[in-house]
Short mmCIF file of C-alpha atoms in Angstrom, two decimals:
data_model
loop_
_atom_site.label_atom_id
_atom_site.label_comp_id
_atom_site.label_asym_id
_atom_site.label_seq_id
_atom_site.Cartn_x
_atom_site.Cartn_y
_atom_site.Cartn_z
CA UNK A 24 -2.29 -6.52 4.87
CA UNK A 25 1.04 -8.95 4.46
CA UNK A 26 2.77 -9.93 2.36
CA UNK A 27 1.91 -13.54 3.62
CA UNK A 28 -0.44 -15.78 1.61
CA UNK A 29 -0.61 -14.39 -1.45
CA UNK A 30 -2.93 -16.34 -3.78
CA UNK A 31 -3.24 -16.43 -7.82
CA UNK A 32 -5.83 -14.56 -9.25
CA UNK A 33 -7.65 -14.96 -12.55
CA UNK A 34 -6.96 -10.90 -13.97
CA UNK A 35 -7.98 -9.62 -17.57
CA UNK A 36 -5.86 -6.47 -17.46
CA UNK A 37 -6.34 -3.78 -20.09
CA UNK A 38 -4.73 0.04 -20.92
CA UNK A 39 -6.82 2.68 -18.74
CA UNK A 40 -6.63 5.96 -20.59
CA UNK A 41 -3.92 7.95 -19.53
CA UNK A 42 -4.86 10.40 -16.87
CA UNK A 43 -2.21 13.17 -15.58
CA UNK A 44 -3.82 12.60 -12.31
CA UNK A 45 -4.07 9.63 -9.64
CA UNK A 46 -8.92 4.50 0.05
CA UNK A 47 -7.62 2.99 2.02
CA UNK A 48 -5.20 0.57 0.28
CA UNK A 49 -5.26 -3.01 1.69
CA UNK A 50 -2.35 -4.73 -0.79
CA UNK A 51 -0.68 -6.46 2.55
CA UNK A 52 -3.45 -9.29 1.89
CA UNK A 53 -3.99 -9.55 -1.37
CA UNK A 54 -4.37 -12.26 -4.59
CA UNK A 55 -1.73 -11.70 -6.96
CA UNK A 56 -1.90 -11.30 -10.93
CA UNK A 57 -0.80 -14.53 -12.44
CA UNK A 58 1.96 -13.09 -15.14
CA UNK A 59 1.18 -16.16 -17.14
CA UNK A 60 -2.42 -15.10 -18.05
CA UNK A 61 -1.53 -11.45 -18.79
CA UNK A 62 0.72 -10.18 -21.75
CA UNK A 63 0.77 -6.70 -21.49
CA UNK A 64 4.49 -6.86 -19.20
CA UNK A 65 7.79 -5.41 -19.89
CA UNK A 66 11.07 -6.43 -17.80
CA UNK A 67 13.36 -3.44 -16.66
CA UNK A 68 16.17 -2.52 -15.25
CA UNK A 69 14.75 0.06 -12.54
CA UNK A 70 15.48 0.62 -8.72
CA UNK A 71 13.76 -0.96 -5.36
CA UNK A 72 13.82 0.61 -1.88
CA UNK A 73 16.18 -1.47 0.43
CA UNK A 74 13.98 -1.79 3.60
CA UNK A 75 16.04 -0.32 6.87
CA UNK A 76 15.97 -3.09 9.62
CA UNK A 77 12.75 -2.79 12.53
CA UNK A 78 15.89 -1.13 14.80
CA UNK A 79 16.53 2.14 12.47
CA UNK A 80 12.52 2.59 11.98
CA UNK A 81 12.14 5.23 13.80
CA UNK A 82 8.84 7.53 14.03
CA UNK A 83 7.48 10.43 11.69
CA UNK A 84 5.62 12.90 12.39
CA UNK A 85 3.17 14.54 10.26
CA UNK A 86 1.16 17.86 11.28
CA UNK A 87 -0.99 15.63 13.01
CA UNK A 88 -0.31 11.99 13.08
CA UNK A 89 2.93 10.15 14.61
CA UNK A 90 3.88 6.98 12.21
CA UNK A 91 5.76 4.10 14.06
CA UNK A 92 6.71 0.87 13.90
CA UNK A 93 4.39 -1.74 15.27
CA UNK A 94 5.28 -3.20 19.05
CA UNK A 95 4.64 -7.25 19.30
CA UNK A 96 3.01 -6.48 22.02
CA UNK A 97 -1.24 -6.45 23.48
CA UNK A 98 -1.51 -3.27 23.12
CA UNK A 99 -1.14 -2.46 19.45
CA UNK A 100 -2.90 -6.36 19.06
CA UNK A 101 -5.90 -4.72 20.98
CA UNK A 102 -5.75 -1.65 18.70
CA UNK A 103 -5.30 -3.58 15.49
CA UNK A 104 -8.02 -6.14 16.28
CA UNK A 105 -10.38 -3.14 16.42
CA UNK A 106 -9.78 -1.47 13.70
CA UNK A 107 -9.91 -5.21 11.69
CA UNK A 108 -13.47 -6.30 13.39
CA UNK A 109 -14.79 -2.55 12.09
CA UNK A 110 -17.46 -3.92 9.05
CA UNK A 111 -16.86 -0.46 7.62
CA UNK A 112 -13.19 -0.74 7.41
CA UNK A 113 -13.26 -4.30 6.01
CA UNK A 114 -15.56 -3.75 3.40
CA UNK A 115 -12.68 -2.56 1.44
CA UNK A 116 -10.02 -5.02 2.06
CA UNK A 117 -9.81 -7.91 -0.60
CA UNK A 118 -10.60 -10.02 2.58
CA UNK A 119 -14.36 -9.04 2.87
CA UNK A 120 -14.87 -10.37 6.52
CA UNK A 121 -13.47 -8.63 9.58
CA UNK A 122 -11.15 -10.97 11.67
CA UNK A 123 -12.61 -14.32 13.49
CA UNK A 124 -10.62 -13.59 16.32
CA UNK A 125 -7.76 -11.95 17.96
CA UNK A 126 -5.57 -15.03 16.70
CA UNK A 127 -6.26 -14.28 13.34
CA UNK A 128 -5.32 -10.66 13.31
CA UNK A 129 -1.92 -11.73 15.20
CA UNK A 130 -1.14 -14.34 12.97
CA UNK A 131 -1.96 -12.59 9.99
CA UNK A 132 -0.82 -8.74 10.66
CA UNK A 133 0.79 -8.01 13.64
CA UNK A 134 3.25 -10.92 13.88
CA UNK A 135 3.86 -9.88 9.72
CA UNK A 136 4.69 -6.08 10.89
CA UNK A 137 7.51 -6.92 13.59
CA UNK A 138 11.15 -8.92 13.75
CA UNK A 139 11.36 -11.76 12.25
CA UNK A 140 8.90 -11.98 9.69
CA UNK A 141 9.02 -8.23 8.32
CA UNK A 142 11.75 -8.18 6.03
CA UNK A 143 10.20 -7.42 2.92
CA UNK A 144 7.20 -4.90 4.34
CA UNK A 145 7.60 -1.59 6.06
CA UNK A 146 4.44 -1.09 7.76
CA UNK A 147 3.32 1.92 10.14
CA UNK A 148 1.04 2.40 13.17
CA UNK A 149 -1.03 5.32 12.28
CA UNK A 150 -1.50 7.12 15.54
CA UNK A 151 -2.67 10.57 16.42
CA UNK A 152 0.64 12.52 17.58
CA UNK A 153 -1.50 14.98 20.32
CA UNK A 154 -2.62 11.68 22.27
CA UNK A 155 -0.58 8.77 21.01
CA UNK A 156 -3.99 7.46 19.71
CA UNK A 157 -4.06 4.58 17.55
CA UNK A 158 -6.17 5.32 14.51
CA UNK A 159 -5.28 3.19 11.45
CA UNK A 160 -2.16 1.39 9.87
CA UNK A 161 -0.01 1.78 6.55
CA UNK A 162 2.63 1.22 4.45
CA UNK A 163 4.41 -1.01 1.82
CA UNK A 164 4.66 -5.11 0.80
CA UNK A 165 8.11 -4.82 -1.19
CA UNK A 166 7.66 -7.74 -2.76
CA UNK A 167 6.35 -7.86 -6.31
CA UNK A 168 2.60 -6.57 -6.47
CA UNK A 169 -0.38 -6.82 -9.14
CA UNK A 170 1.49 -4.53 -11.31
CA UNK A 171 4.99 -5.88 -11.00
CA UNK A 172 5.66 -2.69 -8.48
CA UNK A 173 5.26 -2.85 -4.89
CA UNK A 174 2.15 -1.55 -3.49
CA UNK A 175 1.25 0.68 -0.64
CA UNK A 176 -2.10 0.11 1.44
CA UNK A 177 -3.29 1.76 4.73
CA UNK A 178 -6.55 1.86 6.97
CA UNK A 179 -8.17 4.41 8.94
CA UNK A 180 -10.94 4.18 11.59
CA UNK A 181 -13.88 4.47 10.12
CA UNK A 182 -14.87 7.15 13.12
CA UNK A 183 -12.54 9.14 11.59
CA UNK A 184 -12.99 9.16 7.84
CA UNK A 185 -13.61 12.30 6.23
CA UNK A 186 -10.96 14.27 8.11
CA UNK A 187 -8.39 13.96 6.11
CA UNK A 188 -6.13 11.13 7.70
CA UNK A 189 -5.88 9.25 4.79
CA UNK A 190 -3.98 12.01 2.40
CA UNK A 191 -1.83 13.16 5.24
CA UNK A 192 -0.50 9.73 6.23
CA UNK A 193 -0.09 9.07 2.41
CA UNK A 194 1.89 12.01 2.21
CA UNK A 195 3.69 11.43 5.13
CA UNK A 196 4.34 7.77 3.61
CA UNK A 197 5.45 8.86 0.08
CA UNK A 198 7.96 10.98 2.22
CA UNK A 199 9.69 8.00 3.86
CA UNK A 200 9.62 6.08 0.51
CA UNK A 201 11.19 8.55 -1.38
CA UNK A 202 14.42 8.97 1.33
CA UNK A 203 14.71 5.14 1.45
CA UNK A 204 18.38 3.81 0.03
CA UNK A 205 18.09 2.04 -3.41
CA UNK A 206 19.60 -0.99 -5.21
CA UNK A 207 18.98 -1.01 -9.15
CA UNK A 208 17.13 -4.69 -9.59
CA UNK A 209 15.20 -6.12 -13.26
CA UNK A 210 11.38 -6.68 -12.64
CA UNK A 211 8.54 -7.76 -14.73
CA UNK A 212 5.94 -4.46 -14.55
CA UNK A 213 2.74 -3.43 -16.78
CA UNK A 214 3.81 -1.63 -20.01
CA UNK A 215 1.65 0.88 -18.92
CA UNK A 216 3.21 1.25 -15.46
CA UNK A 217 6.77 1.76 -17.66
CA UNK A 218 8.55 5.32 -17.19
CA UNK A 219 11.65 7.09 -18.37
CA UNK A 220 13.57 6.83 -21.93
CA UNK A 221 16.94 5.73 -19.99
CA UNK A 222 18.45 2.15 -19.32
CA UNK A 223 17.40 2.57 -16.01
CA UNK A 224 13.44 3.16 -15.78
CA UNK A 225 11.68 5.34 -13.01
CA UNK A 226 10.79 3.19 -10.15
CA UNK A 227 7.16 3.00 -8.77
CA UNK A 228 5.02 2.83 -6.05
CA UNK A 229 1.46 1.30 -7.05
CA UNK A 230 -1.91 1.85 -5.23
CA UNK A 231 -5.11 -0.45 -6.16
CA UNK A 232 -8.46 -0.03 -5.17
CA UNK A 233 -11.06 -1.32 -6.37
CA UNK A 234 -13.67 0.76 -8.84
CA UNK A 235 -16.49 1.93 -6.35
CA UNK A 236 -13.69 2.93 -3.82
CA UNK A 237 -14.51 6.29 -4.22
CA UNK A 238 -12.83 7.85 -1.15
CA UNK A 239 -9.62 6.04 -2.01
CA UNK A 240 -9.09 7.32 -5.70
CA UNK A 241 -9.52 11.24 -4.77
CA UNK A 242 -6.46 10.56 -1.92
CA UNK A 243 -4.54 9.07 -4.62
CA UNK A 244 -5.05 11.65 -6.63
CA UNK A 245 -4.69 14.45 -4.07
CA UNK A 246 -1.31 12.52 -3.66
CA UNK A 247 0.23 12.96 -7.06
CA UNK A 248 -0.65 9.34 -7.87
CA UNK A 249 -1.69 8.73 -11.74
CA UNK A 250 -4.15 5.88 -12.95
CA UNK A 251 -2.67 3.90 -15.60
CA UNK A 252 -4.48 0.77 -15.59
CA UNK A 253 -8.14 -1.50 -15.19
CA UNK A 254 -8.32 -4.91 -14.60
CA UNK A 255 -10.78 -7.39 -13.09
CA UNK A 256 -9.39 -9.98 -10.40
CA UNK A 257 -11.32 -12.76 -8.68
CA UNK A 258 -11.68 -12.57 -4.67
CA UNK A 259 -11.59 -15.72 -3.18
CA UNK A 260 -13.06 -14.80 0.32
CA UNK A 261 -15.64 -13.24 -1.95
CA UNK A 262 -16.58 -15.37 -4.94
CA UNK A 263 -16.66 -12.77 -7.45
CA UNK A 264 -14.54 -10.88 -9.64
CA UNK A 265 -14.00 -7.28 -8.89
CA UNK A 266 -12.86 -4.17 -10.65
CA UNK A 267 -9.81 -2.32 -9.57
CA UNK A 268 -7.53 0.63 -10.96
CA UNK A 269 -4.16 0.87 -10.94
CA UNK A 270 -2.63 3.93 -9.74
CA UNK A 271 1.42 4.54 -9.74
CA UNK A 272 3.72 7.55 -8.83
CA UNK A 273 7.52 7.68 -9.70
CA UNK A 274 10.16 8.26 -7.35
CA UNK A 275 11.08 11.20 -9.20
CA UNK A 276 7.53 12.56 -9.44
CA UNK A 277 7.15 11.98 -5.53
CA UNK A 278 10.82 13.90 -5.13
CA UNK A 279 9.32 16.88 -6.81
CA UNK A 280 5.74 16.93 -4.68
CA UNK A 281 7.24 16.20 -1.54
CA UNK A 282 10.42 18.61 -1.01
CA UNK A 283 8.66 21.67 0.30
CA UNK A 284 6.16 19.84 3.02
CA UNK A 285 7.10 19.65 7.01
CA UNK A 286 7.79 15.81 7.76
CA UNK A 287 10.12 15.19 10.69
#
């Protein structure tokens, strides 16, 4: 979950049928598509969310979960370091293996989600807003993901699946994304991930699970996210290629969705 040692992947990407319709999303460690051994990309002129600094990051609410920045301090280590030695959790993260140690989860996340190193990600504490509970973390790598788009990830307790947690703080996410400032920027994306008919393209936010992540395709679709493309990528920590789907919503599309709903 960084946007810290990203490795190159072997990918054979192909078209998914298009499907008017769109987990937990673990992009902050990930192996990235290696452009050279995949032709189906388009450069654009499109826009990029300009990341606030950790000072104006304040906390959202949701109806009810609080998201706020992470503190650099043993507390949220402790509660990260659970929810990254839960098997169920890290079954779905391209890493495979829950954390060795509470070194590893610093040095890897935490120290990633706070000043100085946090830059180009905008990631969330997930915490219930009754009890200040921490129950899962979220949010955004900036920098360029599998589809040329960056790509939001989150985790919830695995205690707590089924509840709905997932879809609310995705909401509550897509929310903050959409009010961020912009600066127009040219990127390399998937044809497929390519929207608009003007010189400037509709930006996107990308989710990517893998195939059998069930539970992580119906919140992306619940969300307003649409699945525009397959491809196969080899794990590392695993040995083995995998299957994942591509899901994207637009800025615009996300504008239109997320108006009406009750985030402070």
């Amino acid at each position: 979950m960084s946007n810290r040692g990203h490795l190159p992947i072997t990918a054979r990407i192909r078209a998914c049928p298009v499907q008017s319709k769109t987990v937990s999303f673990w992009s902050f460690v990930t192996w990235r598509t290696d452009p050279a051994k995949v032709k189906q990309w388009s450069t654009i002129k499109t826009t990029l969310p300009r990341l606030p600094p950790y000072y104006e990051r304040g906390a959202t609410n949701t109806r009810r979960l609080e998201l706020r920045p992470f503190n650099d301090d043993s507390h949220d280590l402790a509660a990260l370091h659970a929810l990254r030695t839960d098997d169920k959790v890290m079954h779905w993260s391209p890493q495979g293996v829950v954390d060795a140690d509470m070194d590893e989860t610093y040095a890897e996340n935490l120290q990633c989600f706070v000043p100085p190193l946090n830059a180009e990600n905008l990631i969330y504490a997930i915490c219930l807003k009754s009890t200040k509970e921490f129950i899962g973390y979220g949010g955004l790598c900036r920098l360029p993901g599998r589809l040329g788009w960056p790509e939001v990830s989150f985790g919830i307790r695995s205690d707590l699946w089924g509840q709905g947690y997932a879809t609310e703080f995705l909401e509550g996410f897509l929310e903050i994304w959409r009010r961020l400032p912009r600066e127009i920027i040219m990127i390399k994306v998937h044809e497929n991930t390519v929207y608009g008919d003007r010189e400037i393209k509709d930006e996107c936010l990308a989710g990517i699970p893998t195939f059998d992540n069930v539970a992580c395709h119906r919140v992306l679709e619940k969300s307003g996210l649409e699945k525009r493309v397959e491809f196969d990528e080899y794990n590392r920590r695993r040995k083995k290629n995998e299957g994942r789907h591509g899901w994207v919503m637009t800025k615009s599309n996300a504008h239109m969705r997320l108006c009406p709903r009750h985030v402070t």
